PDB file of C-alpha atoms and ligand atoms in Angstrom:
ATOM      1  CA  MET A   1     -17.374   7.739 -18.369  1.00  0.00           C
ATOM      2  CA  SER A   2     -19.962   6.392 -15.656  1.00  0.00           C
ATOM      3  CA  THR A   3     -21.562   7.784 -12.752  1.00  0.00           C
ATOM      4  CA  ARG A   4     -22.912   6.176  -9.465  1.00  0.00           C
ATOM      5  CA  ASP A   5     -26.335   6.120  -8.775  1.00  0.00           C
ATOM      6  CA  LEU A   6     -28.085   6.316  -5.012  1.00  0.00           C
ATOM      7  CA  PHE A   7     -26.800   3.118  -4.199  1.00  0.00           C
ATOM      8  CA  GLY A   8     -23.199   3.228  -5.368  1.00  0.00           C
ATOM      9  CA  GLU A   9     -24.215   0.955  -8.538  1.00  0.00           C
ATOM     10  CA  GLN A  10     -22.364   2.141 -11.688  1.00  0.00           C
ATOM     11  CA  VAL A  11     -24.245   3.324 -14.404  1.00  0.00           C
ATOM     12  CA  GLY A  12     -22.883   3.349 -18.105  1.00  0.00           C
ATOM     13  CA  ALA A  13     -19.389   2.172 -19.080  1.00  0.00           C
ATOM     14  CA  PRO A  14     -16.711   1.638 -16.224  1.00  0.00           C
ATOM     15  CA  GLU A  15     -14.760   4.867 -15.798  1.00  0.00           C
ATOM     16  CA  CYS A  16     -11.023   4.275 -16.603  1.00  0.00           C
ATOM     17  CA  GLU A  17      -8.312   6.333 -15.048  1.00  0.00           C
ATOM     18  CA  ALA A  18      -4.421   5.698 -15.958  1.00  0.00           C
ATOM     19  CA  LEU A  19      -2.282   5.667 -12.620  1.00  0.00           C
ATOM     20  CA  ALA A  20       1.026   5.112 -14.494  1.00  0.00           C
ATOM     21  CA  ASP A  21       1.822   3.843 -18.076  1.00  0.00           C
ATOM     22  CA  GLY A  22       0.572  -0.124 -17.637  1.00  0.00           C
ATOM     23  CA  ALA A  23      -1.628   0.848 -14.465  1.00  0.00           C
ATOM     24  CA  VAL A  24      -5.231   1.787 -14.426  1.00  0.00           C
ATOM     25  CA  LEU A  25      -8.170   2.120 -11.965  1.00  0.00           C
ATOM     26  CA  LEU A  26     -11.021   0.661 -13.440  1.00  0.00           C
ATOM     27  CA  ARG A  27     -14.015   2.328 -10.953  1.00  0.00           C
ATOM     28  CA  GLY A  28     -16.971   0.623 -10.188  1.00  0.00           C
ATOM     29  CA  LEU A  29     -16.091  -2.125 -12.749  1.00  0.00           C
ATOM     30  CA  VAL A  30     -17.394  -5.225 -10.247  1.00  0.00           C
ATOM     31  CA  VAL A  31     -20.198  -3.566  -8.203  1.00  0.00           C
ATOM     32  CA  LYS A  32     -22.732  -5.914  -9.448  1.00  0.00           C
ATOM     33  CA  GLU A  33     -20.512  -8.942  -9.010  1.00  0.00           C
ATOM     34  CA  ALA A  34     -19.654  -8.052  -5.275  1.00  0.00           C
ATOM     35  CA  PRO A  35     -22.448  -9.819  -3.307  1.00  0.00           C
ATOM     36  CA  ALA A  36     -20.963 -13.061  -5.439  1.00  0.00           C
ATOM     37  CA  LEU A  37     -17.462 -12.415  -4.371  1.00  0.00           C
ATOM     38  CA  LEU A  38     -18.093 -11.573  -1.007  1.00  0.00           C
ATOM     39  CA  ARG A  39     -19.976 -15.268  -0.729  1.00  0.00           C
ATOM     40  CA  ALA A  40     -16.986 -16.537  -2.336  1.00  0.00           C
ATOM     41  CA  ILE A  41     -14.470 -15.067   0.331  1.00  0.00           C
ATOM     42  CA  ASN A  42     -16.846 -16.580   2.975  1.00  0.00           C
ATOM     43  CA  GLY A  43     -16.326 -19.825   1.329  1.00  0.00           C
ATOM     44  CA  VAL A  44     -12.679 -19.378   1.311  1.00  0.00           C
ATOM     45  CA  ILE A  45     -12.324 -18.224   4.856  1.00  0.00           C
ATOM     46  CA  ALA A  46     -14.518 -21.232   6.092  1.00  0.00           C
ATOM     47  CA  ARG A  47     -11.382 -23.404   4.912  1.00  0.00           C
ATOM     48  CA  ALA A  48      -8.657 -21.068   5.271  1.00  0.00           C
ATOM     49  CA  PRO A  49      -9.400 -18.665   7.959  1.00  0.00           C
ATOM     50  CA  PHE A  50      -7.973 -15.226   7.986  1.00  0.00           C
ATOM     51  CA  ARG A  51      -4.761 -14.788  10.039  1.00  0.00           C
ATOM     52  CA  ASN A  52      -2.367 -12.048  10.937  1.00  0.00           C
ATOM     53  CA  MET A  53       1.291 -12.888   9.689  1.00  0.00           C
ATOM     54  CA  ILE A  54       4.561 -12.347  10.960  1.00  0.00           C
ATOM     55  CA  THR A  55       7.171  -9.950   8.804  1.00  0.00           C
ATOM     56  CA  PRO A  56      10.926 -11.489   8.624  1.00  0.00           C
ATOM     57  CA  GLY A  57      11.526  -8.722  11.050  1.00  0.00           C
ATOM     58  CA  GLY A  58       9.190 -10.068  13.366  1.00  0.00           C
ATOM     59  CA  PHE A  59       6.112  -7.423  13.181  1.00  0.00           C
ATOM     60  CA  THR A  60       2.466  -9.056  12.963  1.00  0.00           C
ATOM     61  CA  MET A  61       0.997  -7.571  10.011  1.00  0.00           C
ATOM     62  CA  SER A  62      -2.230  -5.268  10.492  1.00  0.00           C
ATOM     63  CA  VAL A  63      -3.935  -6.697   7.764  1.00  0.00           C
ATOM     64  CA  ALA A  64      -5.497 -10.035   8.003  1.00  0.00           C
ATOM     65  CA  MET A  65      -4.849 -12.383   5.143  1.00  0.00           C
ATOM     66  CA  THR A  66      -5.470 -15.667   3.492  1.00  0.00           C
ATOM     67  CA  ASN A  67      -5.196 -16.978  -0.096  1.00  0.00           C
ATOM     68  CA  CYS A  68      -7.074 -19.211  -2.531  1.00  0.00           C
ATOM     69  CA  GLY A  69      -5.448 -21.110  -5.675  1.00  0.00           C
ATOM     70  CA  ARG A  70      -2.543 -23.403  -6.571  1.00  0.00           C
ATOM     71  CA  ALA A  71       0.024 -21.496  -4.172  1.00  0.00           C
ATOM     72  CA  GLY A  72      -0.915 -18.644  -1.394  1.00  0.00           C
ATOM     73  CA  TRP A  73       1.289 -15.755  -0.611  1.00  0.00           C
ATOM     74  CA  LEU A  74       2.950 -16.308   2.771  1.00  0.00           C
ATOM     75  CA  THR A  75       5.456 -14.493   5.297  1.00  0.00           C
ATOM     76  CA  ASP A  76       6.919 -15.480   8.381  1.00  0.00           C
ATOM     77  CA  ARG A  77      10.401 -15.349  10.168  1.00  0.00           C
ATOM     78  CA  LYS A  78      11.724 -17.350   7.214  1.00  0.00           C
ATOM     79  CA  GLY A  79      10.586 -14.495   4.507  1.00  0.00           C
ATOM     80  CA  TYR A  80       8.210 -13.836   1.798  1.00  0.00           C
ATOM     81  CA  ARG A  81       7.334 -16.587  -0.559  1.00  0.00           C
ATOM     82  CA  TYR A  82       4.228 -18.562  -2.255  1.00  0.00           C
ATOM     83  CA  ASP A  83       3.299 -22.259  -0.947  1.00  0.00           C
ATOM     84  CA  GLY A  84       0.846 -24.737  -2.096  1.00  0.00           C
ATOM     85  CA  ILE A  85       0.170 -25.528   1.616  1.00  0.00           C
ATOM     86  CA  ASP A  86      -1.464 -23.255   4.264  1.00  0.00           C
ATOM     87  CA  PRO A  87       0.512 -23.618   6.851  1.00  0.00           C
ATOM     88  CA  GLU A  88      -2.285 -22.780   9.288  1.00  0.00           C
ATOM     89  CA  THR A  89      -4.243 -25.830   8.191  1.00  0.00           C
ATOM     90  CA  GLY A  90      -1.574 -28.435   6.645  1.00  0.00           C
ATOM     91  CA  GLN A  91      -4.149 -28.805   3.639  1.00  0.00           C
ATOM     92  CA  ALA A  92      -3.972 -27.033   0.126  1.00  0.00           C
ATOM     93  CA  TRP A  93      -5.150 -23.478  -0.156  1.00  0.00           C
ATOM     94  CA  PRO A  94      -9.110 -23.544  -1.130  1.00  0.00           C
ATOM     95  CA  GLU A  95      -9.359 -23.301  -5.325  1.00  0.00           C
ATOM     96  CA  LEU A  96      -9.870 -19.944  -6.701  1.00  0.00           C
ATOM     97  CA  PRO A  97     -13.661 -19.470  -6.757  1.00  0.00           C
ATOM     98  CA  GLU A  98     -14.934 -19.022 -10.391  1.00  0.00           C
ATOM     99  CA  ALA A  99     -16.422 -15.716  -9.365  1.00  0.00           C
ATOM    100  CA  PHE A 100     -12.816 -14.299  -8.641  1.00  0.00           C
ATOM    101  CA  MET A 101     -11.599 -16.037 -12.123  1.00  0.00           C
ATOM    102  CA  ARG A 102     -14.597 -14.231 -14.232  1.00  0.00           C
ATOM    103  CA  VAL A 103     -13.639 -11.095 -12.485  1.00  0.00           C
ATOM    104  CA  ALA A 104      -9.824 -11.150 -13.424  1.00  0.00           C
ATOM    105  CA  ARG A 105     -10.439 -12.160 -16.856  1.00  0.00           C
ATOM    106  CA  ARG A 106     -12.898  -8.985 -17.438  1.00  0.00           C
ATOM    107  CA  ALA A 107     -10.529  -6.463 -15.514  1.00  0.00           C
ATOM    108  CA  SER A 108      -7.386  -7.573 -17.204  1.00  0.00           C
ATOM    109  CA  ALA A 109      -9.004  -7.264 -20.371  1.00  0.00           C
ATOM    110  CA  ALA A 110     -10.543  -3.898 -19.982  1.00  0.00           C
ATOM    111  CA  ALA A 111      -6.975  -2.926 -19.130  1.00  0.00           C
ATOM    112  CA  GLY A 112      -5.336  -4.051 -22.033  1.00  0.00           C
ATOM    113  CA  TYR A 113      -3.966  -7.628 -20.725  1.00  0.00           C
ATOM    114  CA  GLY A 114      -6.032 -10.109 -22.495  1.00  0.00           C
ATOM    115  CA  GLY A 115      -5.356 -13.454 -21.519  1.00  0.00           C
ATOM    116  CA  PHE A 116      -4.605 -13.150 -18.009  1.00  0.00           C
ATOM    117  CA  VAL A 117      -5.166 -16.707 -15.929  1.00  0.00           C
ATOM    118  CA  PRO A 118      -4.433 -16.220 -12.451  1.00  0.00           C
ATOM    119  CA  ASP A 119      -3.466 -19.038 -10.220  1.00  0.00           C
ATOM    120  CA  ALA A 120      -3.318 -17.330  -6.841  1.00  0.00           C
ATOM    121  CA  CYS A 121      -5.302 -14.668  -4.971  1.00  0.00           C
ATOM    122  CA  LEU A 122      -4.146 -13.161  -1.732  1.00  0.00           C
ATOM    123  CA  VAL A 123      -7.183 -11.975   0.175  1.00  0.00           C
ATOM    124  CA  ASN A 124      -7.193  -8.796   2.378  1.00  0.00           C
ATOM    125  CA  ARG A 125      -9.111  -7.662   5.220  1.00  0.00           C
ATOM    126  CA  TYR A 126      -8.551  -4.502   6.788  1.00  0.00           C
ATOM    127  CA  GLU A 127     -10.342  -3.331   9.944  1.00  0.00           C
ATOM    128  CA  PRO A 128     -10.276   0.830  10.524  1.00  0.00           C
ATOM    129  CA  GLY A 129      -6.700   1.842  11.535  1.00  0.00           C
ATOM    130  CA  THR A 130      -4.993  -1.232   9.526  1.00  0.00           C
ATOM    131  CA  ARG A 131      -2.463  -0.278   6.869  1.00  0.00           C
ATOM    132  CA  LEU A 132      -0.482  -1.692   4.284  1.00  0.00           C
ATOM    133  CA  SER A 133       3.101  -0.294   3.913  1.00  0.00           C
ATOM    134  CA  LEU A 134       4.765   0.657   0.490  1.00  0.00           C
ATOM    135  CA  HIS A 135       5.971  -2.747  -1.430  1.00  0.00           C
ATOM    136  CA  GLN A 136       6.527  -4.338  -4.715  1.00  0.00           C
ATOM    137  CA  ASP A 137       4.837  -7.756  -5.611  1.00  0.00           C
ATOM    138  CA  ARG A 138       7.879  -9.546  -6.462  1.00  0.00           C
ATOM    139  CA  ASN A 139       7.693 -12.931  -5.393  1.00  0.00           C
ATOM    140  CA  GLU A 140       5.778 -14.303  -8.352  1.00  0.00           C
ATOM    141  CA  ARG A 141       7.563 -16.073 -10.980  1.00  0.00           C
ATOM    142  CA  ASP A 142       6.440 -14.407 -14.056  1.00  0.00           C
ATOM    143  CA  PHE A 143       6.012 -10.686 -13.771  1.00  0.00           C
ATOM    144  CA  THR A 144       4.861 -10.493 -17.629  1.00  0.00           C
ATOM    145  CA  ALA A 145       1.360 -11.272 -16.083  1.00  0.00           C
ATOM    146  CA  PRO A 146      -0.638  -7.879 -14.238  1.00  0.00           C
ATOM    147  CA  ILE A 147      -1.899  -7.794 -11.030  1.00  0.00           C
ATOM    148  CA  VAL A 148      -5.571  -7.391 -10.480  1.00  0.00           C
ATOM    149  CA  SER A 149      -6.723  -5.745  -7.104  1.00  0.00           C
ATOM    150  CA  VAL A 150     -10.385  -5.597  -6.264  1.00  0.00           C
ATOM    151  CA  SER A 151     -11.665  -3.348  -3.594  1.00  0.00           C
ATOM    152  CA  LEU A 152     -15.178  -4.229  -1.676  1.00  0.00           C
ATOM    153  CA  GLY A 153     -16.592  -2.743   1.411  1.00  0.00           C
ATOM    154  CA  LEU A 154     -15.133   0.476   3.293  1.00  0.00           C
ATOM    155  CA  PRO A 155     -13.538   3.025   1.058  1.00  0.00           C
ATOM    156  CA  ALA A 156      -9.596   3.186   1.299  1.00  0.00           C
ATOM    157  CA  VAL A 157      -6.682   5.640   0.155  1.00  0.00           C
ATOM    158  CA  PHE A 158      -4.359   3.311  -2.399  1.00  0.00           C
ATOM    159  CA  LEU A 159      -0.646   4.691  -2.573  1.00  0.00           C
ATOM    160  CA  PHE A 160       0.928   3.806  -5.806  1.00  0.00           C
ATOM    161  CA  GLY A 161       4.142   4.770  -6.557  1.00  0.00           C
ATOM    162  CA  GLY A 162       7.366   4.052  -9.271  1.00  0.00           C
ATOM    163  CA  ALA A 163       9.852   1.710  -9.311  1.00  0.00           C
ATOM    164  CA  GLU A 164      11.670   3.048  -6.462  1.00  0.00           C
ATOM    165  CA  ARG A 165      10.800   3.097  -2.971  1.00  0.00           C
ATOM    166  CA  SER A 166      11.841   6.928  -3.163  1.00  0.00           C
ATOM    167  CA  ASP A 167       9.317   7.572  -5.763  1.00  0.00           C
ATOM    168  CA  ARG A 168       6.752   9.879  -3.933  1.00  0.00           C
ATOM    169  CA  PRO A 169       3.324   7.731  -4.386  1.00  0.00           C
ATOM    170  CA  ARG A 170       0.120   9.236  -5.516  1.00  0.00           C
ATOM    171  CA  ARG A 171      -3.045   8.716  -3.261  1.00  0.00           C
ATOM    172  CA  TYR A 172      -6.184   7.522  -5.079  1.00  0.00           C
ATOM    173  CA  ARG A 173      -9.816   6.714  -3.064  1.00  0.00           C
ATOM    174  CA  LEU A 174     -10.901   3.030  -3.884  1.00  0.00           C
ATOM    175  CA  GLU A 175     -14.386   2.295  -3.278  1.00  0.00           C
ATOM    176  CA  HIS A 176     -16.560  -0.694  -3.121  1.00  0.00           C
ATOM    177  CA  GLY A 177     -16.557  -2.276  -6.939  1.00  0.00           C
ATOM    178  CA  ASP A 178     -13.313  -0.343  -7.932  1.00  0.00           C
ATOM    179  CA  VAL A 179     -10.460  -2.439  -9.275  1.00  0.00           C
ATOM    180  CA  VAL A 180      -7.045  -1.914 -10.073  1.00  0.00           C
ATOM    181  CA  VAL A 181      -4.945  -3.208 -12.377  1.00  0.00           C
ATOM    182  CA  TRP A 182      -1.160  -2.838 -13.064  1.00  0.00           C
ATOM    183  CA  GLY A 183       1.460  -4.725 -15.184  1.00  0.00           C
ATOM    184  CA  GLY A 184       4.206  -3.869 -18.291  1.00  0.00           C
ATOM    185  CA  PRO A 185       6.324  -1.292 -17.025  1.00  0.00           C
ATOM    186  CA  ALA A 186       4.065  -0.618 -13.941  1.00  0.00           C
ATOM    187  CA  ARG A 187       4.360  -4.388 -12.690  1.00  0.00           C
ATOM    188  CA  LEU A 188       6.751  -3.342 -10.144  1.00  0.00           C
ATOM    189  CA  ALA A 189       5.482  -0.337  -8.718  1.00  0.00           C
ATOM    190  CA  PHE A 190       5.708   0.334  -5.122  1.00  0.00           C
ATOM    191  CA  HIS A 191       1.862   0.492  -3.706  1.00  0.00           C
ATOM    192  CA  GLY A 192       0.258   0.444  -0.528  1.00  0.00           C
ATOM    193  CA  VAL A 193      -2.782   1.575   1.597  1.00  0.00           C
ATOM    194  CA  ALA A 194      -3.300   4.398   3.980  1.00  0.00           C
ATOM    195  CA  PRO A 195      -4.664   3.316   7.642  1.00  0.00           C
ATOM    196  CA  LEU A 196      -8.138   2.587   7.128  1.00  0.00           C
ATOM    197  CA  ALA A 197     -10.822   5.347   7.867  1.00  0.00           C
ATOM    198  CA  ASP A 198     -13.403   3.968  10.061  1.00  0.00           C
ATOM    199  CA  GLY A 199     -17.144   3.739   8.705  1.00  0.00           C
ATOM    200  CA  GLU A 200     -19.587   1.471   8.129  1.00  0.00           C
ATOM    201  CA  HIS A 201     -20.436  -0.259   4.512  1.00  0.00           C
ATOM    202  CA  PRO A 202     -23.809  -1.698   3.823  1.00  0.00           C
ATOM    203  CA  SER A 203     -22.102  -4.860   2.433  1.00  0.00           C
ATOM    204  CA  THR A 204     -19.326  -5.522   4.946  1.00  0.00           C
ATOM    205  CA  GLY A 205     -19.993  -3.159   7.719  1.00  0.00           C
ATOM    206  CA  ARG A 206     -16.632  -1.858   9.282  1.00  0.00           C
ATOM    207  CA  LEU A 207     -14.386  -3.874   7.045  1.00  0.00           C
ATOM    208  CA  ARG A 208     -12.803  -3.539   3.649  1.00  0.00           C
ATOM    209  CA  PHE A 209     -11.890  -6.534   1.884  1.00  0.00           C
ATOM    210  CA  ASN A 210      -9.365  -6.632  -1.387  1.00  0.00           C
ATOM    211  CA  LEU A 211      -8.782  -9.569  -3.622  1.00  0.00           C
ATOM    212  CA  THR A 212      -5.328  -9.228  -5.350  1.00  0.00           C
ATOM    213  CA  MET A 213      -4.861 -11.802  -8.201  1.00  0.00           C
ATOM    214  CA  ARG A 214      -1.893 -12.969  -9.580  1.00  0.00           C
ATOM    215  CA  LYS A 215       0.257 -15.639 -11.617  1.00  0.00           C
ATOM    216  CA  ALA A 216       2.248 -16.868  -8.917  1.00  0.00           C
ATOM    217  CA  LEU A 217       3.707 -20.196 -10.155  1.00  0.00           C
TER     218      LEU A 217
HETATM  219  O1  AKG B   1      -5.734  -3.391  -0.584  1.00  0.00           O
HETATM  220  C1  AKG B   1      -5.327  -3.124  -1.621  1.00  0.00           C
HETATM  221  O2  AKG B   1      -5.868  -2.447  -2.039  1.00  0.00           O
HETATM  222  C2  AKG B   1      -3.672  -3.176  -1.899  1.00  0.00           C
HETATM  223  C3  AKG B   1      -3.177  -5.024  -1.565  1.00  0.00           C
HETATM  224  C4  AKG B   1      -1.940  -5.004  -1.968  1.00  0.00           C
HETATM  225  O3  AKG B   1      -1.198  -4.023  -2.125  1.00  0.00           O
HETATM  226  C5  AKG B   1      -1.262  -6.135  -2.094  1.00  0.00           C
HETATM  227  O4  AKG B   1      -2.238  -7.428  -1.375  1.00  0.00           O
HETATM  228  O5  AKG B   1      -0.376  -6.487  -2.409  1.00  0.00           O
END
């Protein structure tokens, strides 16, 4: 069991909380790596800036997104999909930073999914009031690989449900440095993020960032 010191740093072994069969929350696992992860996000957005994508139904998503890796997750009027090219720049997405890969390896192994090598990372940026409605991550080709999801900055309420949209989701507070990993029987669980509460975080100000590392191709 771990605790956090006065500065939010994790003390002791990471605390591991089961969310469902196949899904765990690793509290504070990457607090120490957070500065390197935030620097790496800056490197990604210098080449693939955040944008608010359009859903197939024509709604603009409140969460700003970008990608890195061999493929990036996209939505537009044509649908949801992965593409190797960023439509905003016409270039390949930036490479997955080594700092992201290290965290993906460590978190997936801690969650019991050894050997996970992501090839894509969706980077989400939340401002106060933005939310991500309940959805499944199902545009990846291979559902045997888990999803590794890293929280940075302002805290959020993560909603984690079951395989059916109608399954009532449980609510979990995610803080800076927390990692959620879901795979196996939980791989297609519906999940989302409640509207972000306003606040100020020493590392990110009024923002929350989330990295979801996936095996897309
Ligand atoms: O921001 C989060 O914690 C979750 C992000 C998410 O659900 C997704 O990118 O599919």
